mmCIF file with all atom_site columns, C-alpha atoms in Angstrom:
data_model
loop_
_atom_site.group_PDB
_atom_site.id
_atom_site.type_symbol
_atom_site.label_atom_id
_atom_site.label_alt_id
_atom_site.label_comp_id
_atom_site.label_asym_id
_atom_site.label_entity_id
_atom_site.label_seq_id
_atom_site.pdbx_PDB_ins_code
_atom_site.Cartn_x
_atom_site.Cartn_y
_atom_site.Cartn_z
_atom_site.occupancy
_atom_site.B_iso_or_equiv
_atom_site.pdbx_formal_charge
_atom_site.auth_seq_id
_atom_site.auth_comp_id
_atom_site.auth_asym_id
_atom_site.auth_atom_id
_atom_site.pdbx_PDB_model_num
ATOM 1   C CA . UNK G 1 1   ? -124.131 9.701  -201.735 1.00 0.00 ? 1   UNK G CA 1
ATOM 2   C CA . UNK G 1 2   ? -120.924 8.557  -199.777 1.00 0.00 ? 2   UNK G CA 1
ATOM 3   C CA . UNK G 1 3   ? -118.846 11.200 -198.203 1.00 0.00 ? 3   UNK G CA 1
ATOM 4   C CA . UNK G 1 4   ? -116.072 10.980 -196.433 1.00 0.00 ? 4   UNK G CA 1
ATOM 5   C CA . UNK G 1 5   ? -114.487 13.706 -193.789 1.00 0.00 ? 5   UNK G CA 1
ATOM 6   C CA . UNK G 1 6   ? -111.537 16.112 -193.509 1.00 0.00 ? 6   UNK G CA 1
ATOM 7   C CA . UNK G 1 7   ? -108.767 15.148 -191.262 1.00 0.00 ? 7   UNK G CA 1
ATOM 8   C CA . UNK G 1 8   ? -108.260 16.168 -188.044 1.00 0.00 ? 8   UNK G CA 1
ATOM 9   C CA . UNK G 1 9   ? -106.757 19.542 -187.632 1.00 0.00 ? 9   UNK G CA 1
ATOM 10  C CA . UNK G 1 10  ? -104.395 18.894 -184.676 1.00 0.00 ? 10  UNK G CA 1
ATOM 11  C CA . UNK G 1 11  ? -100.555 19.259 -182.653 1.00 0.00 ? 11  UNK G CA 1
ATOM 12  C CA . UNK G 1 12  ? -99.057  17.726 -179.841 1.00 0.00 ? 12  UNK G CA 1
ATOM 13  C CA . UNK G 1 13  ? -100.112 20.346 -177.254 1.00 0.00 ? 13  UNK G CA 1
ATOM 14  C CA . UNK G 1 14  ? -103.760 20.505 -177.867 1.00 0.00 ? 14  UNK G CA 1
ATOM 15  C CA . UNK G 1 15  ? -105.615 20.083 -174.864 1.00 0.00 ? 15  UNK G CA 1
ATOM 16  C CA . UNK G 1 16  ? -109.231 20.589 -176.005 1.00 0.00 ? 16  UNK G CA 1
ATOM 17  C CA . UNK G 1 17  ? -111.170 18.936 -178.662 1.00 0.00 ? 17  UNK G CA 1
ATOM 18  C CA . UNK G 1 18  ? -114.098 20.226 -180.747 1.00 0.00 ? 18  UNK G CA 1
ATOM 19  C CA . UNK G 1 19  ? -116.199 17.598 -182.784 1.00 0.00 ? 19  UNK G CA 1
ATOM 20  C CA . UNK G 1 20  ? -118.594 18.426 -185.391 1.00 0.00 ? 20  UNK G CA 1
ATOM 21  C CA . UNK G 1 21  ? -120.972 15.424 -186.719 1.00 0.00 ? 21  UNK G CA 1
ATOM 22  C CA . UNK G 1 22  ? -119.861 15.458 -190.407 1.00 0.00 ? 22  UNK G CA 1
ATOM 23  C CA . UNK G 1 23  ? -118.920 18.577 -192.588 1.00 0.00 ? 23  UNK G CA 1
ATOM 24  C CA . UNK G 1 24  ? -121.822 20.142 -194.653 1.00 0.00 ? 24  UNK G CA 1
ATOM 25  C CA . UNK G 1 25  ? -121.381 20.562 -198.280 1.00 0.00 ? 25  UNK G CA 1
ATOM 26  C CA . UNK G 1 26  ? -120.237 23.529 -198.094 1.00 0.00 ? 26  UNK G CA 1
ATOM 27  C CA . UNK G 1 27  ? -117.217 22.574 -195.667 1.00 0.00 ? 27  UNK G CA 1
ATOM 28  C CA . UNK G 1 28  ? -116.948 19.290 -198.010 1.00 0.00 ? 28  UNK G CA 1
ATOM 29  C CA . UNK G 1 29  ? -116.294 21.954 -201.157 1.00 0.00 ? 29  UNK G CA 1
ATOM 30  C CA . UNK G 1 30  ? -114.013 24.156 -199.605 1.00 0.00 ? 30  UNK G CA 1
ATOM 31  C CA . UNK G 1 31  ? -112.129 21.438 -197.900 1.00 0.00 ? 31  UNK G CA 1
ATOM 32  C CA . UNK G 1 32  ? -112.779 23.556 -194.385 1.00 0.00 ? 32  UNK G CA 1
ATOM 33  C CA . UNK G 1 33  ? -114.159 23.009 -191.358 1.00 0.00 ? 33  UNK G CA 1
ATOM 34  C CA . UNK G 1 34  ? -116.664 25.028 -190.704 1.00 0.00 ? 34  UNK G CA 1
ATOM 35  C CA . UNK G 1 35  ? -116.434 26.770 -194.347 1.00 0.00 ? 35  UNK G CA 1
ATOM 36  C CA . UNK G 1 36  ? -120.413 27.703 -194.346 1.00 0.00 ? 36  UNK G CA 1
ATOM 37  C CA . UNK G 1 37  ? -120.119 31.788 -194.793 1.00 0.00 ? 37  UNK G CA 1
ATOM 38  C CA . UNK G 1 38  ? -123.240 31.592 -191.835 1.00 0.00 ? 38  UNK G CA 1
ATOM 39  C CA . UNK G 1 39  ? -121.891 28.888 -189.976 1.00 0.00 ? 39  UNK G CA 1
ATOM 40  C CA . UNK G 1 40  ? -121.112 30.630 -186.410 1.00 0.00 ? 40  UNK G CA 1
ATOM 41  C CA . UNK G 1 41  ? -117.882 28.431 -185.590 1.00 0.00 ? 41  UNK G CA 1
ATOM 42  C CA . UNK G 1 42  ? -115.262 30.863 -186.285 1.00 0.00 ? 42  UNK G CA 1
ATOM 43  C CA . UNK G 1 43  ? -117.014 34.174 -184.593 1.00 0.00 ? 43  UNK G CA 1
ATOM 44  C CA . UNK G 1 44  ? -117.642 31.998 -181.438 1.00 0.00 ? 44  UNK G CA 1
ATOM 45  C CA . UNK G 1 45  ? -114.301 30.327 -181.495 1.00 0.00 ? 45  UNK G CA 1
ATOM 46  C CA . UNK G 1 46  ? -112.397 33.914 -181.882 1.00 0.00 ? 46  UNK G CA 1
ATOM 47  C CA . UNK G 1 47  ? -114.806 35.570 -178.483 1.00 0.00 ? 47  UNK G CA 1
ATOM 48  C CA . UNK G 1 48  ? -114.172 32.764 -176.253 1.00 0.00 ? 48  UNK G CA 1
ATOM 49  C CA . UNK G 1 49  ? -110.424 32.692 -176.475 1.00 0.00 ? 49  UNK G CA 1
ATOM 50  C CA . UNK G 1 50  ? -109.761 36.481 -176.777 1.00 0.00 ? 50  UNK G CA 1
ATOM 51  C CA . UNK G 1 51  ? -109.042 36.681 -180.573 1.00 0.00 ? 51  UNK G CA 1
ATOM 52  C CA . UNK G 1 52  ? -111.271 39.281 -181.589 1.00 0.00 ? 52  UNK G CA 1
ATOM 53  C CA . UNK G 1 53  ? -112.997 39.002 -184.572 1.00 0.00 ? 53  UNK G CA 1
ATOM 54  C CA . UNK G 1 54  ? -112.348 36.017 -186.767 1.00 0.00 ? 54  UNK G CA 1
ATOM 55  C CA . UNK G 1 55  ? -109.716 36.633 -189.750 1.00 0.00 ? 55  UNK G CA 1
ATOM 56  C CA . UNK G 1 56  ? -110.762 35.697 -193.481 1.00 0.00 ? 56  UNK G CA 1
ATOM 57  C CA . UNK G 1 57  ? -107.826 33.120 -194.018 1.00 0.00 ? 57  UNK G CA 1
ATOM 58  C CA . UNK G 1 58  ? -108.869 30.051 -192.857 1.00 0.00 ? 58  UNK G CA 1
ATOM 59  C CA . UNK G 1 59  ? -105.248 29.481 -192.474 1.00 0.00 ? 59  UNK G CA 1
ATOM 60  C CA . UNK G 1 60  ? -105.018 32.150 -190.325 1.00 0.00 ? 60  UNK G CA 1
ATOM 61  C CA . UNK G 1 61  ? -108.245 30.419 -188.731 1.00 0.00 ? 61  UNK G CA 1
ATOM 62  C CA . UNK G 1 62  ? -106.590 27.314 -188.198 1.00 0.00 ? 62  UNK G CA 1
ATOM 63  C CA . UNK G 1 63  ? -103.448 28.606 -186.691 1.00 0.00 ? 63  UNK G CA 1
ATOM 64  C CA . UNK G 1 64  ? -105.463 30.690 -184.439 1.00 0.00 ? 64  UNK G CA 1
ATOM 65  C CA . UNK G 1 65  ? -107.202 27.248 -183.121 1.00 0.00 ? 65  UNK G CA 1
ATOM 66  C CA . UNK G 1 66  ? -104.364 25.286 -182.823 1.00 0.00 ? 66  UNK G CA 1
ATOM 67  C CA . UNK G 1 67  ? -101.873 27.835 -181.139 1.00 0.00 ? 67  UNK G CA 1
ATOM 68  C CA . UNK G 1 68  ? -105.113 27.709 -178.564 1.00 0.00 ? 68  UNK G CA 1
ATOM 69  C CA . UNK G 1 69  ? -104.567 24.109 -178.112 1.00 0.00 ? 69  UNK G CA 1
ATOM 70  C CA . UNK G 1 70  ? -107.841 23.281 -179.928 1.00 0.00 ? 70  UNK G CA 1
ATOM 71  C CA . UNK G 1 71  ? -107.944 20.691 -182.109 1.00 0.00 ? 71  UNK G CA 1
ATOM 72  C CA . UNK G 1 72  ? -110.742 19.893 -184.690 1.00 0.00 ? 72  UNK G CA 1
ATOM 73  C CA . UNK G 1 73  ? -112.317 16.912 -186.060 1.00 0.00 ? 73  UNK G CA 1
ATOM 74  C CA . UNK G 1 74  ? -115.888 15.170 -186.847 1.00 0.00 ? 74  UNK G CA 1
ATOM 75  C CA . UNK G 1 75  ? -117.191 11.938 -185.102 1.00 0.00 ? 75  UNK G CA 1
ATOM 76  C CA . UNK G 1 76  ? -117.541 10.576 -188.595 1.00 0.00 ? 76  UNK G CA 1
ATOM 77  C CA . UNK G 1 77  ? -115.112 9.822  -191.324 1.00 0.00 ? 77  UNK G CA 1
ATOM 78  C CA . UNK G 1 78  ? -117.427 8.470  -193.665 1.00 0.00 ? 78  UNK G CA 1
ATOM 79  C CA . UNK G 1 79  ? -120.982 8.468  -194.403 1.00 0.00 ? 79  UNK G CA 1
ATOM 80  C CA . UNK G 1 80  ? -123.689 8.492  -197.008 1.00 0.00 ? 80  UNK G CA 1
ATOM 81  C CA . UNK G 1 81  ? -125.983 11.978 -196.798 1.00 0.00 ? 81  UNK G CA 1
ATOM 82  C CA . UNK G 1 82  ? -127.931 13.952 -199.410 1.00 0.00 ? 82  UNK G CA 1
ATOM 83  C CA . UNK G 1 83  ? -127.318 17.432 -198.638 1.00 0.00 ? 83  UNK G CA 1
ATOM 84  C CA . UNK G 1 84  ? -125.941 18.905 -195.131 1.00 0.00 ? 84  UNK G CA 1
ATOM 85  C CA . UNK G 1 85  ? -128.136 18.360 -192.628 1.00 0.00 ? 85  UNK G CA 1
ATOM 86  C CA . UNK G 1 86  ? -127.390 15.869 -189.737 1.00 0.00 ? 86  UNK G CA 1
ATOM 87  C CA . UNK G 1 87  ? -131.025 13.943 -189.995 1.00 0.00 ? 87  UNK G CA 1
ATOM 88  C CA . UNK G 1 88  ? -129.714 12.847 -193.184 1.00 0.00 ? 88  UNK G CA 1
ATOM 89  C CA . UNK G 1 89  ? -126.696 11.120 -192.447 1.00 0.00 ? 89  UNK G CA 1
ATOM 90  C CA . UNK G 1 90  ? -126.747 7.196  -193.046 1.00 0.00 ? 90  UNK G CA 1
ATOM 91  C CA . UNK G 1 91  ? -124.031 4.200  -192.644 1.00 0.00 ? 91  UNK G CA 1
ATOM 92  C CA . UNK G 1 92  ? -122.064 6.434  -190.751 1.00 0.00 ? 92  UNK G CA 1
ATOM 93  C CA . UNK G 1 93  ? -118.216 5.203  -190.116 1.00 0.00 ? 93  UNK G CA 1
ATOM 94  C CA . UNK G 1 94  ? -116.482 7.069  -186.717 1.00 0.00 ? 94  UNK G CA 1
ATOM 95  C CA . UNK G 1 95  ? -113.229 8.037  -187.079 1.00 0.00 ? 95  UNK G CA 1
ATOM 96  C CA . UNK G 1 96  ? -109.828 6.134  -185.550 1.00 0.00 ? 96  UNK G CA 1
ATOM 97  C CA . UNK G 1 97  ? -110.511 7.636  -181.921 1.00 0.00 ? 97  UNK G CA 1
ATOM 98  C CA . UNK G 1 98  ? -108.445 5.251  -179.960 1.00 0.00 ? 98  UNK G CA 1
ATOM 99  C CA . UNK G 1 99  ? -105.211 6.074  -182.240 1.00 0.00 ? 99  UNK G CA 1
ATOM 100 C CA . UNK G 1 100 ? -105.958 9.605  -181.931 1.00 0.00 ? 100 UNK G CA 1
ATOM 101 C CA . UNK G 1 101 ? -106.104 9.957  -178.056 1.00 0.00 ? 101 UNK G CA 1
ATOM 102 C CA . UNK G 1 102 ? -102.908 7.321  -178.087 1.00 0.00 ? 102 UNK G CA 1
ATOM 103 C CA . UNK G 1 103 ? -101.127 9.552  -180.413 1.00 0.00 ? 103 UNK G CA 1
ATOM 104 C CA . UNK G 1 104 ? -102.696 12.801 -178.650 1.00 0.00 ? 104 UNK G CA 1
ATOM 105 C CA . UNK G 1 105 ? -102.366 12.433 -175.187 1.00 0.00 ? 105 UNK G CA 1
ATOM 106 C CA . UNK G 1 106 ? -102.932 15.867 -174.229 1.00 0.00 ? 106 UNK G CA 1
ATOM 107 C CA . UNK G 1 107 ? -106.507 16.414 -174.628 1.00 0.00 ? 107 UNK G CA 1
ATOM 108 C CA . UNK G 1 108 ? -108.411 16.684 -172.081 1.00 0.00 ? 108 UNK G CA 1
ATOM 109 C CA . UNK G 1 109 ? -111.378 18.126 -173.163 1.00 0.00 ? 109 UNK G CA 1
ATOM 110 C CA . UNK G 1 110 ? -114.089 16.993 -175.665 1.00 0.00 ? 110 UNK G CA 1
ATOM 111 C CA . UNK G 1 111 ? -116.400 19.126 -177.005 1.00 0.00 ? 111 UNK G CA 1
ATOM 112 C CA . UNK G 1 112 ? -119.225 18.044 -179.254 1.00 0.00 ? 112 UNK G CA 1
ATOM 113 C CA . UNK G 1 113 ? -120.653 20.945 -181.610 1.00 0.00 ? 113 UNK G CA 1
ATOM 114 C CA . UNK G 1 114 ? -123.637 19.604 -181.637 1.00 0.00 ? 114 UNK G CA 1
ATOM 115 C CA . UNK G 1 115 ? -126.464 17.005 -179.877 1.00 0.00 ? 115 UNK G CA 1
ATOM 116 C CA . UNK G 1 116 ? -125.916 14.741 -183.310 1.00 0.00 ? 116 UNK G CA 1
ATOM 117 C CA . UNK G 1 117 ? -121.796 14.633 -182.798 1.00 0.00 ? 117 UNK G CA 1
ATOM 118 C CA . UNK G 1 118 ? -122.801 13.882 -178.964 1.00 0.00 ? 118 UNK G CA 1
ATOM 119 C CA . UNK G 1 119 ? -125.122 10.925 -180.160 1.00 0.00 ? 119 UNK G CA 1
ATOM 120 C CA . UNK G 1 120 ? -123.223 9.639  -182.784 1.00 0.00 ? 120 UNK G CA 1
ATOM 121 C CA . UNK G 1 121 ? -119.805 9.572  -180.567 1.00 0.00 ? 121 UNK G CA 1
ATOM 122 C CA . UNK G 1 122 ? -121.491 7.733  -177.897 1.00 0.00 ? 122 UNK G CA 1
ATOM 123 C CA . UNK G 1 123 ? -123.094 5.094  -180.543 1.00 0.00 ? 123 UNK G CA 1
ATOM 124 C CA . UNK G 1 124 ? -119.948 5.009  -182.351 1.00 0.00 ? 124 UNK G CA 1
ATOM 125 C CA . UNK G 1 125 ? -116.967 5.734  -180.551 1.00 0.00 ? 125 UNK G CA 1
ATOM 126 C CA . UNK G 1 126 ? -117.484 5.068  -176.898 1.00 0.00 ? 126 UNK G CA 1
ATOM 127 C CA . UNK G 1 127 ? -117.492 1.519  -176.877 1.00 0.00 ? 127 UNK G CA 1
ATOM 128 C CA . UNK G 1 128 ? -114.624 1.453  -178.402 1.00 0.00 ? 128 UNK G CA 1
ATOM 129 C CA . UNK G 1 129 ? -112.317 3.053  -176.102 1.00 0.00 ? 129 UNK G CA 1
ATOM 130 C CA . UNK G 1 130 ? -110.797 1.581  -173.018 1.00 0.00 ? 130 UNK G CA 1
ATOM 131 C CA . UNK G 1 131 ? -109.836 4.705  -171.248 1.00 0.00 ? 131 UNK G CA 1
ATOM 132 C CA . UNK G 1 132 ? -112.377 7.840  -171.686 1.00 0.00 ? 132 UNK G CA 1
ATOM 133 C CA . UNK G 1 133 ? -112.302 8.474  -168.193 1.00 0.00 ? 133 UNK G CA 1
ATOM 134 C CA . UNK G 1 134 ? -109.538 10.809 -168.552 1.00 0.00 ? 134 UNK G CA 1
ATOM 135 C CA . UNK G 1 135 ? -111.742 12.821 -170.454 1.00 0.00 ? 135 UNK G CA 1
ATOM 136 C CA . UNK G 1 136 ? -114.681 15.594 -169.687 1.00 0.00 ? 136 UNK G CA 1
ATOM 137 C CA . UNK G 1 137 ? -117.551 15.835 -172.655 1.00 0.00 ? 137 UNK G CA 1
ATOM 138 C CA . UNK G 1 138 ? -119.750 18.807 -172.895 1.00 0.00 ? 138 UNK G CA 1
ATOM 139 C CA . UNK G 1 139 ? -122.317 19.084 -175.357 1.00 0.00 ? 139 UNK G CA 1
ATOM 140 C CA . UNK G 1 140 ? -122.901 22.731 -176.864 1.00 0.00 ? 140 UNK G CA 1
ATOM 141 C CA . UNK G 1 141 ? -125.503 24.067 -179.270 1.00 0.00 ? 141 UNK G CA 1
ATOM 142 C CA . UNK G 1 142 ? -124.276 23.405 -183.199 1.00 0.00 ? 142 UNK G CA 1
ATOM 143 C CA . UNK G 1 143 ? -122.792 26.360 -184.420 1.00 0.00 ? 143 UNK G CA 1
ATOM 144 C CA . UNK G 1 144 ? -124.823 25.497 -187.838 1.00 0.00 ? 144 UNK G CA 1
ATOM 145 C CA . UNK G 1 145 ? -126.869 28.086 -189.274 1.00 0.00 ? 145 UNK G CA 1
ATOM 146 C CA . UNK G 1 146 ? -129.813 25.585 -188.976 1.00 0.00 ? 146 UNK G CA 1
ATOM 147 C CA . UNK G 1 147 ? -129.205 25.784 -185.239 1.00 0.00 ? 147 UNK G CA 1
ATOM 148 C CA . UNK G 1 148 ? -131.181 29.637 -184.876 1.00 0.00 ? 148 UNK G CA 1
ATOM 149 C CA . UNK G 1 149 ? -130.499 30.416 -181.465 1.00 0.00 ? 149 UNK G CA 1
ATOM 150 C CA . UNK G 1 150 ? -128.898 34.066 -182.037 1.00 0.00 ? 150 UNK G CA 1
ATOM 151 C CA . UNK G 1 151 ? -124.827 34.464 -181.794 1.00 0.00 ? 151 UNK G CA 1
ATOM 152 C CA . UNK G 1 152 ? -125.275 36.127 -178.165 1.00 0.00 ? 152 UNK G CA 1
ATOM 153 C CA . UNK G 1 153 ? -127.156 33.019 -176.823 1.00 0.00 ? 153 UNK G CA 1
ATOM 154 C CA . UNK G 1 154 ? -124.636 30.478 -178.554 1.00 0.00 ? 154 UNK G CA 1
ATOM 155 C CA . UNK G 1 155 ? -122.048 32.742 -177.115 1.00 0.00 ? 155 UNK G CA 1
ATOM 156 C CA . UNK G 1 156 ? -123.276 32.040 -173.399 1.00 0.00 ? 156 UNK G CA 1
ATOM 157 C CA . UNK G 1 157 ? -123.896 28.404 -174.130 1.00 0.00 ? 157 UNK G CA 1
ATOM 158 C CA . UNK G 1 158 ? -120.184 27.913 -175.208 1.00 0.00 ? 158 UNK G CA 1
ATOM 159 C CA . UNK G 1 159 ? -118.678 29.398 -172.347 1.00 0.00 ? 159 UNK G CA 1
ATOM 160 C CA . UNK G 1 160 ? -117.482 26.080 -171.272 1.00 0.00 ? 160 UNK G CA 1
ATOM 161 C CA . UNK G 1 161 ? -115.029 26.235 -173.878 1.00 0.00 ? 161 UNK G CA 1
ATOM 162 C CA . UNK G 1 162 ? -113.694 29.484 -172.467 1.00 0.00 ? 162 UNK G CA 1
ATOM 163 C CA . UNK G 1 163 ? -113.395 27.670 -168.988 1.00 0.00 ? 163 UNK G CA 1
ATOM 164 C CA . UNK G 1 164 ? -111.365 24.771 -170.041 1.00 0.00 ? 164 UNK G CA 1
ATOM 165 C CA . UNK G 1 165 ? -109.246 26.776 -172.017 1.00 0.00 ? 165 UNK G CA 1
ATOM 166 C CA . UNK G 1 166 ? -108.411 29.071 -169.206 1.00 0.00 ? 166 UNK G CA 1
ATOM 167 C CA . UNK G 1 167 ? -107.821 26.448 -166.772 1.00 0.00 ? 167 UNK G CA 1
ATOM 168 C CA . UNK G 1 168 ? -105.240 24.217 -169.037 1.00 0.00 ? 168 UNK G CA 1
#
């Protein structure tokens, strides 16, 4: 079945950069990134940049991000996939990339939530950009509740979000 993305969730200042591979059906249905109830996203997001626990808006969610200068988006705009899982995902399309960093000069920082955005970005997007040595890329562990390392571990693992944030 053929899919296609959520736009990026962005503003002018954002300095950092989290992509996801593609959004699971649950996300899809919802029309929200990370809209799994046991996806870890939002609790991780919400420790690392001194928020507390996450709120239940996702608009509230979203605001938090951005006024954080994060920005989200998935490596993929389209693709076909049965289900949610990223072993599924075929004919993937990447997203615009070298509009977005034209028209978002700021970032600095890409994260990839997840080894399958890291894979599919370098496939995909790299050779398509001229400039990406202006950027760092870290690779964390997926938030995804198919990812079972326990919130605590993630936590540690994502700490390099916490140090880019604090540095820009």
């Amino acid at each position: 079945m053929k899919i296609v993305g959520l736009p990026p969730l962005v503003r002018e200042d954002c300095r950092l950069l989290i992509l996801g591979s593609m959004p699971g059906v649950a996300s899809l249905k919802a029309q929200q990134y990370y809209g799994h109830p046991r996806n870890r996203f939002w609790p991780l997001l919400y420790r690392l940049l001194d928020g507390g626990e996450p709120n239940g808006s996702y608009d509230e969610r979203i605001r938090f991000a951005l006024s954080r200068g994060v920005a989200l988006w998935d490596v993929l705009s389209v693709c076909e996939r049965e289900g949610s899982l990223d072993s599924a995902i075929r004919e993937p399309e990447a997203g615009d990339f070298a509009a977005f960093y034209s028209r978002y000069q700021g970032i600095r920082h890409v994260f990839f939530n997840g080894r399958t955005a890291s894979e599919l970005y370098r496939r995909h997007v790299l050779p398509t950009l001229r400039e990406e040595g202006a950027l760092t890329y870290v690779t964390l562990p997926s938030s995804s509740p198919a990812h079972t390392l326990s919130l605590e571990a993630k936590l540690e693992l994502w700490q390099p979000v916490r140090e880019a944030w604090l540095k820009v």
